[in-house]
Coordinates of C-alpha atoms in Angstrom, one line a residue:
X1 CA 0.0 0.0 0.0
X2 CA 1.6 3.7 -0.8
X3 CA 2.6 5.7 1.6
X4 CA 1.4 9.3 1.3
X5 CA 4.0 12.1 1.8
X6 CA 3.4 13.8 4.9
X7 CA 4.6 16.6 7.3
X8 CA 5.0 17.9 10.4
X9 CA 5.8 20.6 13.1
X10 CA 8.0 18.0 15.1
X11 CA 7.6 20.4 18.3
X12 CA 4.4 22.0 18.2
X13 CA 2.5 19.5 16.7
X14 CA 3.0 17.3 19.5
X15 CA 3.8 19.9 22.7
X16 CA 1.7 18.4 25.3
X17 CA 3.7 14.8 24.4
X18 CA 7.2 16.7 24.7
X19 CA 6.3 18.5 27.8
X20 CA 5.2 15.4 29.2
X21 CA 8.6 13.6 28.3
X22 CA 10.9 16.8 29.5
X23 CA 8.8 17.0 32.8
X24 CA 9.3 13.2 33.2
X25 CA 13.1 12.8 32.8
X26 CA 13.9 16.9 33.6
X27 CA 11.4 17.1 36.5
X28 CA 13.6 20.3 38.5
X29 CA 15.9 23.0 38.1
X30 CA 19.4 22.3 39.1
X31 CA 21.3 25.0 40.7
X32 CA 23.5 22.8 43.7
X33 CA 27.1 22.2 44.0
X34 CA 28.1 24.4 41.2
X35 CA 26.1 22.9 38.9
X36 CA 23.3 24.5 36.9
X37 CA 20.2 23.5 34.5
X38 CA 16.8 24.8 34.1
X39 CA 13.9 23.0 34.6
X40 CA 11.5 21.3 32.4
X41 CA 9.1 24.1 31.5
X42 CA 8.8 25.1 28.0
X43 CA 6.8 28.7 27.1
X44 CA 3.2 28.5 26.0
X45 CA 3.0 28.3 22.4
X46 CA 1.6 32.4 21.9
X47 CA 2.8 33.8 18.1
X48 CA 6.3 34.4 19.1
X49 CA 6.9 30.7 20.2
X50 CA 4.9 29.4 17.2
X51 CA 7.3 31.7 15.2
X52 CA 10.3 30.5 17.0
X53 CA 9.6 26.9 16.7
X54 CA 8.0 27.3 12.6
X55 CA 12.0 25.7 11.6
X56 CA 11.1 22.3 13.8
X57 CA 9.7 20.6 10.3
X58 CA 10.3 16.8 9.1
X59 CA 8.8 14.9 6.6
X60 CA 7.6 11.4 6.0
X61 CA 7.3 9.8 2.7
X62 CA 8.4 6.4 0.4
X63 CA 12.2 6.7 -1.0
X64 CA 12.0 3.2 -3.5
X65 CA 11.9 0.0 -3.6
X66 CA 14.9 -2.0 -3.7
X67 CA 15.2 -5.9 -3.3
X68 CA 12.1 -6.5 -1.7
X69 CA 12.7 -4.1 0.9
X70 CA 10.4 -0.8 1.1
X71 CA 12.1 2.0 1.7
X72 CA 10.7 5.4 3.7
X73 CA 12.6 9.1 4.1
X74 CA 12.2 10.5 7.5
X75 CA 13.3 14.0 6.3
X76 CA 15.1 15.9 9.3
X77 CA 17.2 18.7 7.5
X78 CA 14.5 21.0 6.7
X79 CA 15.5 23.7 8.8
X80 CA 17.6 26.3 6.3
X81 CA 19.3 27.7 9.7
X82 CA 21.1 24.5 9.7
X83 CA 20.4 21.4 7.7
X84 CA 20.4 19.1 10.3
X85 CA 18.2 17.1 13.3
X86 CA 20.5 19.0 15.8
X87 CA 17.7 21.6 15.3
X88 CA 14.6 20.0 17.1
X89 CA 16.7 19.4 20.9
X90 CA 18.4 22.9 20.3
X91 CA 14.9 25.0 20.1
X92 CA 14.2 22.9 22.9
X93 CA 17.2 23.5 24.9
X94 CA 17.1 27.3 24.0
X95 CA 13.0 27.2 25.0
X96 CA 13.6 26.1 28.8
X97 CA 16.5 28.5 29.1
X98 CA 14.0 31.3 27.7
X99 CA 11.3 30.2 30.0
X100 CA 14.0 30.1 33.3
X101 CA 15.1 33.7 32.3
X102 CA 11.6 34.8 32.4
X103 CA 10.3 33.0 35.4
X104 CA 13.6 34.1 37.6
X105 CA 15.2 37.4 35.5
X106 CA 18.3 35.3 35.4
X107 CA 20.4 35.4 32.4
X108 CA 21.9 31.9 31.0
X109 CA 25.3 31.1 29.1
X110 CA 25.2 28.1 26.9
X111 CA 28.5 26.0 27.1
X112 CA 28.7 23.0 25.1
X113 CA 31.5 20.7 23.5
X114 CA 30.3 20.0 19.4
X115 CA 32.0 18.7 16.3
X116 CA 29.6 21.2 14.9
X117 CA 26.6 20.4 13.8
X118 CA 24.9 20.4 17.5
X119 CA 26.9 24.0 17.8
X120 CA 25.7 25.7 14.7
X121 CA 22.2 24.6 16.0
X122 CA 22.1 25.6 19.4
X123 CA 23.3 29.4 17.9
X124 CA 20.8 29.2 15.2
X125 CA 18.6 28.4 17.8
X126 CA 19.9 31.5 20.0
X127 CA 19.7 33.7 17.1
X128 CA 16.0 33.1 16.6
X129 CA 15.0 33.5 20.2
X130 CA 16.4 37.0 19.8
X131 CA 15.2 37.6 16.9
X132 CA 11.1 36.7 17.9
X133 CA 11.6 38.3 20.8
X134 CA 11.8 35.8 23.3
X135 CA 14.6 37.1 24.9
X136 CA 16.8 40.1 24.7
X137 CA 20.6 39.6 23.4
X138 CA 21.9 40.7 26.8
X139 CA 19.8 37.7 28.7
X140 CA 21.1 34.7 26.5
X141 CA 24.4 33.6 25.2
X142 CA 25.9 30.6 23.4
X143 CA 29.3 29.5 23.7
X144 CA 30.8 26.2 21.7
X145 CA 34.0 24.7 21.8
X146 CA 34.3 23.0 18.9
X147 CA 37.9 20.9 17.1
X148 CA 39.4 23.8 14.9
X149 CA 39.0 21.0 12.1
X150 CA 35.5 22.0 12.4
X151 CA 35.5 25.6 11.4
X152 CA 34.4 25.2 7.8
X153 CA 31.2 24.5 9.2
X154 CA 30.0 27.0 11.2
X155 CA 27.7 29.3 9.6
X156 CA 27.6 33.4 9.2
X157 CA 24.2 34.9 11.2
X158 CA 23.8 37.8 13.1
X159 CA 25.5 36.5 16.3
X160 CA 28.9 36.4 14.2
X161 CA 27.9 39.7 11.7
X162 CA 27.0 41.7 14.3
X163 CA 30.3 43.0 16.2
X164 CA 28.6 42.8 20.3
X165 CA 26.3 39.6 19.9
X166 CA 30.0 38.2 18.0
X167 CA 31.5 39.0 21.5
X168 CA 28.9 37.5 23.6
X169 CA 29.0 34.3 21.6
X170 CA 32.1 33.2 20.2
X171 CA 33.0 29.7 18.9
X172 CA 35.9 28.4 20.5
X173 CA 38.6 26.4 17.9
X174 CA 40.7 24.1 19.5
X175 CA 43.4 22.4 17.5
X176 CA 44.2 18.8 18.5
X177 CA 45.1 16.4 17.3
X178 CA 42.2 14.8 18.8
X179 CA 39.1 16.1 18.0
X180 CA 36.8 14.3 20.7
X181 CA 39.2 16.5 23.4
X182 CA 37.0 19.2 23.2
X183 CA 34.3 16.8 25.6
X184 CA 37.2 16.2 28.0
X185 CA 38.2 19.6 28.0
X186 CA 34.7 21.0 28.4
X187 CA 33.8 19.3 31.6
X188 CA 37.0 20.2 32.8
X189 CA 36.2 24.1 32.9
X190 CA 32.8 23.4 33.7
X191 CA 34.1 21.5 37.0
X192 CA 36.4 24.0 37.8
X193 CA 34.1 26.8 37.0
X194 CA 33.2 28.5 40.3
X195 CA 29.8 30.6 40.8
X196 CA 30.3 33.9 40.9
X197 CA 27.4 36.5 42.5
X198 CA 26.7 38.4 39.7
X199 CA 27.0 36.3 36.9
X200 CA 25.1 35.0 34.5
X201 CA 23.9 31.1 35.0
X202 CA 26.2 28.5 33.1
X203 CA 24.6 25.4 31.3
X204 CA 26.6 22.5 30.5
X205 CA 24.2 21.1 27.8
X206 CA 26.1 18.0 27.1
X207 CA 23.4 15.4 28.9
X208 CA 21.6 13.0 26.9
X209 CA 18.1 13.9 28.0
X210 CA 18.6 17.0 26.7
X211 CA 18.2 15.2 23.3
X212 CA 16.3 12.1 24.0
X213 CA 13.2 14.0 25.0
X214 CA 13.4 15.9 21.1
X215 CA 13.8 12.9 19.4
X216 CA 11.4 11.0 20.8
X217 CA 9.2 13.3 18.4
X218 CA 10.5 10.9 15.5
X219 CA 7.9 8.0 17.0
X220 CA 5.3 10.1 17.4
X221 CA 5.6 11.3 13.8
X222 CA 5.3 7.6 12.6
X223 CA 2.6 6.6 14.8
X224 CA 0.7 9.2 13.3
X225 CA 1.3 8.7 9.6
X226 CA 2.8 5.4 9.3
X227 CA 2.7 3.1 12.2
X228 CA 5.2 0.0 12.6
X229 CA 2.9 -2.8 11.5
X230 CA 5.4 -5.9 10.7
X231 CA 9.6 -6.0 9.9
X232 CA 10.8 -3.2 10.3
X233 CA 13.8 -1.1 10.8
X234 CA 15.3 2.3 11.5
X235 CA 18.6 3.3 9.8
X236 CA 20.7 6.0 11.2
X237 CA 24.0 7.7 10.4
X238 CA 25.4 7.7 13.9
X239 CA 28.4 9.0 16.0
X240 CA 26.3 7.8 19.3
X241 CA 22.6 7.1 18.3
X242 CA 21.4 9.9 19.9
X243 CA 18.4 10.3 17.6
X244 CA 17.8 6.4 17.9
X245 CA 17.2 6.3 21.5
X246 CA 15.4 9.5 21.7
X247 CA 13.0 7.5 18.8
X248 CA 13.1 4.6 21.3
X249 CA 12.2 6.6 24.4
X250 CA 9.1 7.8 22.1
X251 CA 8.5 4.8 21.0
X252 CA 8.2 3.6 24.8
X253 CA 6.0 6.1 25.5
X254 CA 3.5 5.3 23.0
X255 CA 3.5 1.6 23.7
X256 CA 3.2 2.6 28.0
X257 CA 0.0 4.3 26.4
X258 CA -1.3 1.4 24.8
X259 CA -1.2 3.5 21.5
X260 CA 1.5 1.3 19.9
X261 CA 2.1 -2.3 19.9
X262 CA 5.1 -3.2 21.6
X263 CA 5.4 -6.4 19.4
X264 CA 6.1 -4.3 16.2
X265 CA 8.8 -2.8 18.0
X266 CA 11.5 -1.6 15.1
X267 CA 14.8 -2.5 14.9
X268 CA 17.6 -0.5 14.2
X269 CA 20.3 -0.4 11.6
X270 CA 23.5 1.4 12.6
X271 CA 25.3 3.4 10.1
X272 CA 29.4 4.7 10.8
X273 CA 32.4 5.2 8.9
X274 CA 36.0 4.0 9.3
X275 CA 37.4 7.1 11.1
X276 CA 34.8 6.3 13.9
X277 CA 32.8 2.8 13.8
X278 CA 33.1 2.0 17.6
X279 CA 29.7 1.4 18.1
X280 CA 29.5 -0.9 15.2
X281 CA 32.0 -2.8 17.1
X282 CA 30.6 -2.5 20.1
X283 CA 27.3 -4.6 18.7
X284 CA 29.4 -7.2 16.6
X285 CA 32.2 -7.8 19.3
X286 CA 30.9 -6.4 22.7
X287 CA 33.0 -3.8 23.4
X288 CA 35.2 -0.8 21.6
X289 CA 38.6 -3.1 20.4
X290 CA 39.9 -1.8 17.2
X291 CA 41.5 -4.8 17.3
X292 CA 37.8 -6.8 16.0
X293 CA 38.2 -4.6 12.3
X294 CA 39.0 -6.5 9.7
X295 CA 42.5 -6.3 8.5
X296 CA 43.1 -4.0 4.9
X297 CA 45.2 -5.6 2.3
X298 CA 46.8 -3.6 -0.7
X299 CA 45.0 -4.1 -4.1
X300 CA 45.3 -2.1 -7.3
X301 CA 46.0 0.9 -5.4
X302 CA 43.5 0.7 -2.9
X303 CA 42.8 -1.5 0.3
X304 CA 40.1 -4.1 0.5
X305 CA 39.2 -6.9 2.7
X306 CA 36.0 -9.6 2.8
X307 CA 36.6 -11.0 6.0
X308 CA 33.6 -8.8 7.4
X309 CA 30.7 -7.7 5.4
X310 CA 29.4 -5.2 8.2
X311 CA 33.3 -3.4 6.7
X312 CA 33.7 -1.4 3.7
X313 CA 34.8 -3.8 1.1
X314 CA 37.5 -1.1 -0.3
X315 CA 38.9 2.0 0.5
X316 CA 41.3 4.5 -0.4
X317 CA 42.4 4.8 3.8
X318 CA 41.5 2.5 6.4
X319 CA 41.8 5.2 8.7
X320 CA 39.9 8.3 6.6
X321 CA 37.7 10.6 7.9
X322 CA 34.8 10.3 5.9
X323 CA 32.4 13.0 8.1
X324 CA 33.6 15.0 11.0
X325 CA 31.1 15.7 12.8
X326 CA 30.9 11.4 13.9
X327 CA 34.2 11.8 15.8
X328 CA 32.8 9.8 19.6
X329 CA 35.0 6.9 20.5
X330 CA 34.3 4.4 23.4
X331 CA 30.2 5.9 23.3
X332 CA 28.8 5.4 26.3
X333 CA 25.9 5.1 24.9
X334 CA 26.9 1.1 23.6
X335 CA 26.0 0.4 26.8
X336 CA 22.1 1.0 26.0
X337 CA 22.1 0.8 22.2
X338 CA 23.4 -2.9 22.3
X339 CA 20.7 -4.5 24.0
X340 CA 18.1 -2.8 22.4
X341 CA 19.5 -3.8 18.8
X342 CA 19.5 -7.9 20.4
X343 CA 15.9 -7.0 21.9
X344 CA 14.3 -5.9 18.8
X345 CA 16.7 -6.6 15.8
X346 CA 19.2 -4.8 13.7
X347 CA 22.7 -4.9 12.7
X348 CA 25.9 -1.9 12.4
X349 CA 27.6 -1.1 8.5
X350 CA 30.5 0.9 8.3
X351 CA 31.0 2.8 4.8
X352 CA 33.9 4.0 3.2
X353 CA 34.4 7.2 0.9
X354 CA 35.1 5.4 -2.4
X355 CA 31.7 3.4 -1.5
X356 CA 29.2 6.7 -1.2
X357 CA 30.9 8.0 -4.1
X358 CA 30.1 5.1 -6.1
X359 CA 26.7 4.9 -5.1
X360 CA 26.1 8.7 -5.1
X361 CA 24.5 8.9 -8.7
X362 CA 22.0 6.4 -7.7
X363 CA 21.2 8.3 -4.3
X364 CA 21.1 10.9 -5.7
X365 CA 18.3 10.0 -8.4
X366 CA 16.3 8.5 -5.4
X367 CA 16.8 11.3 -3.3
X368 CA 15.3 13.8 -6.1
X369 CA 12.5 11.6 -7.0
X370 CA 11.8 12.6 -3.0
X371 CA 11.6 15.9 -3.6
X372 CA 15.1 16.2 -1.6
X373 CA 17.5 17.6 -4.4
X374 CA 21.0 16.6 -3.9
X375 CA 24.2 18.5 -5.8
X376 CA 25.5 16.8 -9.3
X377 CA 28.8 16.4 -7.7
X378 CA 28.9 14.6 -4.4
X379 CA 32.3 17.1 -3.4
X380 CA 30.2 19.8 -3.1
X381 CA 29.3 18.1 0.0
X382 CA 30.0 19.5 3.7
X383 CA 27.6 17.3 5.3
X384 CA 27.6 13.3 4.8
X385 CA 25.3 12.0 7.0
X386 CA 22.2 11.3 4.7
X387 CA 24.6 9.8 2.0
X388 CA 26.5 7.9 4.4
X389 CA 22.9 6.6 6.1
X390 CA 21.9 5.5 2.4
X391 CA 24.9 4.2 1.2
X392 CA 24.6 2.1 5.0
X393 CA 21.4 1.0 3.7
X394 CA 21.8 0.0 0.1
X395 CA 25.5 -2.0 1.0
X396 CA 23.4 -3.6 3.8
X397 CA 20.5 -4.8 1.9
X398 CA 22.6 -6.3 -1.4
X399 CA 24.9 -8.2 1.6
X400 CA 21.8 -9.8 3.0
X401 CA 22.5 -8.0 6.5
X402 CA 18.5 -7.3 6.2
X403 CA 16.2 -10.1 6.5
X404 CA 13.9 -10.2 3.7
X405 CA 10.9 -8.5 3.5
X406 CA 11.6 -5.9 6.5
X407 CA 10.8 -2.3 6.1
X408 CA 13.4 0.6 5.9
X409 CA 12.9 4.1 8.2
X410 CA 16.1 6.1 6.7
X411 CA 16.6 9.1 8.7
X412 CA 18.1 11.8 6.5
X413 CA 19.9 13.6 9.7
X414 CA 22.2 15.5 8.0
X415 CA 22.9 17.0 4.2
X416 CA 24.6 20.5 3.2
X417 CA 26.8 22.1 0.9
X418 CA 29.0 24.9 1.0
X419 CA 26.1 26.7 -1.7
X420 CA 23.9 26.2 1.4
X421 CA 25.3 29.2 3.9
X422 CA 27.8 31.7 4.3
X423 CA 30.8 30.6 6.4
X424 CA 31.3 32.4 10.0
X425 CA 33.2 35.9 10.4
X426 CA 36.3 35.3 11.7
X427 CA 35.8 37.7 14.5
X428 CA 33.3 35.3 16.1
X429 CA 36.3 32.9 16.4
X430 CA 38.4 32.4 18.7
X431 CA 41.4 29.9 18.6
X432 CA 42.5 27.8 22.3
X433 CA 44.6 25.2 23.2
X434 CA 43.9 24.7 26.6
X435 CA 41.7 25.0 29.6
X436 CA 43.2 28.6 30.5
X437 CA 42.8 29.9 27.5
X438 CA 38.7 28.5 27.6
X439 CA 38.5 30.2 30.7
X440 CA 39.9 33.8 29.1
X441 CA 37.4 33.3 26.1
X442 CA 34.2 32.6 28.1
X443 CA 35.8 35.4 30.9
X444 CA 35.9 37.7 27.9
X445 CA 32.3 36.7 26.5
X446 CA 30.7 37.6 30.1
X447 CA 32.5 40.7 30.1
X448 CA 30.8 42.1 27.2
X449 CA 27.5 44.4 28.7
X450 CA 24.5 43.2 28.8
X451 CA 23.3 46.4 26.4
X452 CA 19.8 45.8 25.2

């Protein structure tokens, strides 16, 4: 039977269902020991808010038919601000720090760790609060501290164009050779960080619920257009399933209701690429070992193997970098993901470069049958995630890693190029290679007035 195309306000389309899953898991403020976070409440949705949230679409509709296997595009990259699901939790985030300020006149700083993407959303998030009038510029600031590798990334909007809101919310660059160091160093200033009378309130953001309680949205979109009936799976480009256990958590909800049935419970396919594939290890082997890859052999100028079929098959680097922004080794979140992949079914594929460029002229024909256009060239590209997801999807199913007959859910979570947005003033930068000089940066950001 055909699936129509369908779409929807991911936040306000189901608020009551949001507020009920951010009051469950976020029940109270937290302002002990140093440590700060508002609580769950969210502002009523009046024009402003409506406004505010009008970027939190997603859309639901078939993608083809390949091999027996039907194929549907959950669409989470409409949001021009950023391309990306990071938008949905960071409106959400940015809502209950709005709502504190409000309720209590105190003003918030943002601090968060990102390879990017969850950076440029919580500022384009930031950037429309002020801009609906939510808040004033003075009450709420962002600052990211992202891997300087990431800098092509970042987007141009009025918190980097204009010269005070640039000062109030710089992106911090740090150059490692690690990228994932910016998490380590993070909590490190945020634990060292002492309260000082006077100042505004800091928020660590980095705290799963913080995103679990937006992404359980995805379930309630298919429940209400295209409910789970038999086999079927979700496939995700992931760095540490956020978005999968947030669609979980929605998915519980619904079945605690006794809206959904918990034995048509989807499974999940797992979607990485070599430069970070832990948790693909983590569900074939049982824990993080390098060690389980397969093992690369020179051929005709490239590297292939086909010892594993959950591995790219060839590659022009064993060890590339396909995307960025899926830099998490040793996820914690294994530890959760695992079982529920055993429970209700599902496998991991790691991808290679040479493998989404070869299947890019095919994605891309699917993908503009969608109605999601995709460039001619794939290096125009400076977000992989969708293709990476596909080309997960398509390797997976001609392997047999999908039993037959079961249903595809491909999140598209991610997809830009550099035609997309203008890159960020280099005057909202600001380059660190260590926890002192975080401390100057933010020091200098909270030094900036409050003006209006």
């Amino acid at each position: 039977m055909p699936v129509p195309r369908a779409s929807r306000n991911l936040i306000t389309d189901y608020y009551d269902r949001i507020r009920g899953e951010i009051e469950r898991r976020i029940p109270a403020p937290v302002t002990s020991a140093g440590r700060f976070a508002p609580g769950s409440a969210l502002p009523d949705l009046d024009p402003a808010a409506r406004e505010y949230y009008s970027v939190a679409t997603a859309a639901w509709g078939p993608l083809a038919e390949i091999d027996g296997h039907s194929i549907r595009l959950l669409d989470l990259t409409g949001n021009p601000g950023t391309h990306t699901t990071k938008t949905f939790a960071s409106l959400l985030i940015v809502a209950r720090a709005v709502e504190h300020i409000r309720r209590t006149g105190e003003p918030i700083v943002i601090f968060t760790p990102t390879s990017a993407n969850k950076g440029v959303a919580l500022r384009d998030a930031v950037d429309r609060a002020i801009a609906t009038g939510l808040v004033r510029p003075g009450q709420l600031r962002v600052i990211v501290l992202a891997p300087a590798r990431s800098e092509p990334k970042f987007r141009s909007s009025a918190l980097s164009r204009e010269p005070e809101l640039a000062r109030r919310n710089p992106v911090l660059l740090l150059d490692s050779a690690r990228p994932e160091q910016v998490k380590d160093l993070a909590r490190e200033f945020v634990a060292r960080e002492e309260v000082r009378p006077g100042s505004p309130r800091l928020w660590f953001t980095l705290d799963l619920d913080n995103y679990l309680v937006a992404d359980a949205a995805r379930a309630f979109l298919e429940h209400d257009v295209d409910p789970a009936r038999g086999n079927r799976w979700h496939a995700h480009a992931v760095s540490s399933a956020f978005g999968l256990l947030g669609y979980h958590q929605g998915r519980d909800q619904l079945e605690a209701a006794g809206e959904a049935d918990p034995a048509a419970h989807p499974g999940f396919l797992l979607v990485q690429h070599l430069g970070a594939p832990d948790m693909v290890l983590s569900l074939l082997h049982g824990d993080h070992d390098p060690a389980n890859a397969p093992r690369y052999r020179r051929s005709a100028g490239r590297y292939v193997q086909d010892a594993d079929p959950h591995f790219p098959l060839s590659t022009e680097d064993p060890d590339e970098v396909l995307e960025p922004t899926f830099y998490t080794r040793r996820p914690v979140t294994s530890q959760t993901m695992d079982p529920l992949v055993r429970r209700f079914g599902g496998t991991g594929i790691v991808v290679s470069r040479q493998e989404c460029a070869s299947r890019y002229p095919m994605i891309r024909d699917l993908l503009n049958a969608a109605g999601r256009p995709m460039p001619a060239d794939h290096a125009e590209l400076r977000e992989w995630s969708l293709v990476m997801a596909m080309t997960g999807v398509l390797n997976a199913i001609e392997r047999r890693l999908v039993p037959a007959g079961t249903e595809i859910v491909l999140h598209a979570s991610g997809t830009y190029t550099a035609a997309d947005y203008q890159p960020i003033e280099p005057s909202a930068l600001v380059p660190v290679t260590g926890l002192d000089e975080v401390q100057a940066a933010v020091d200098a950001a909270l030094a900036v007035p409050a003006g209006r």
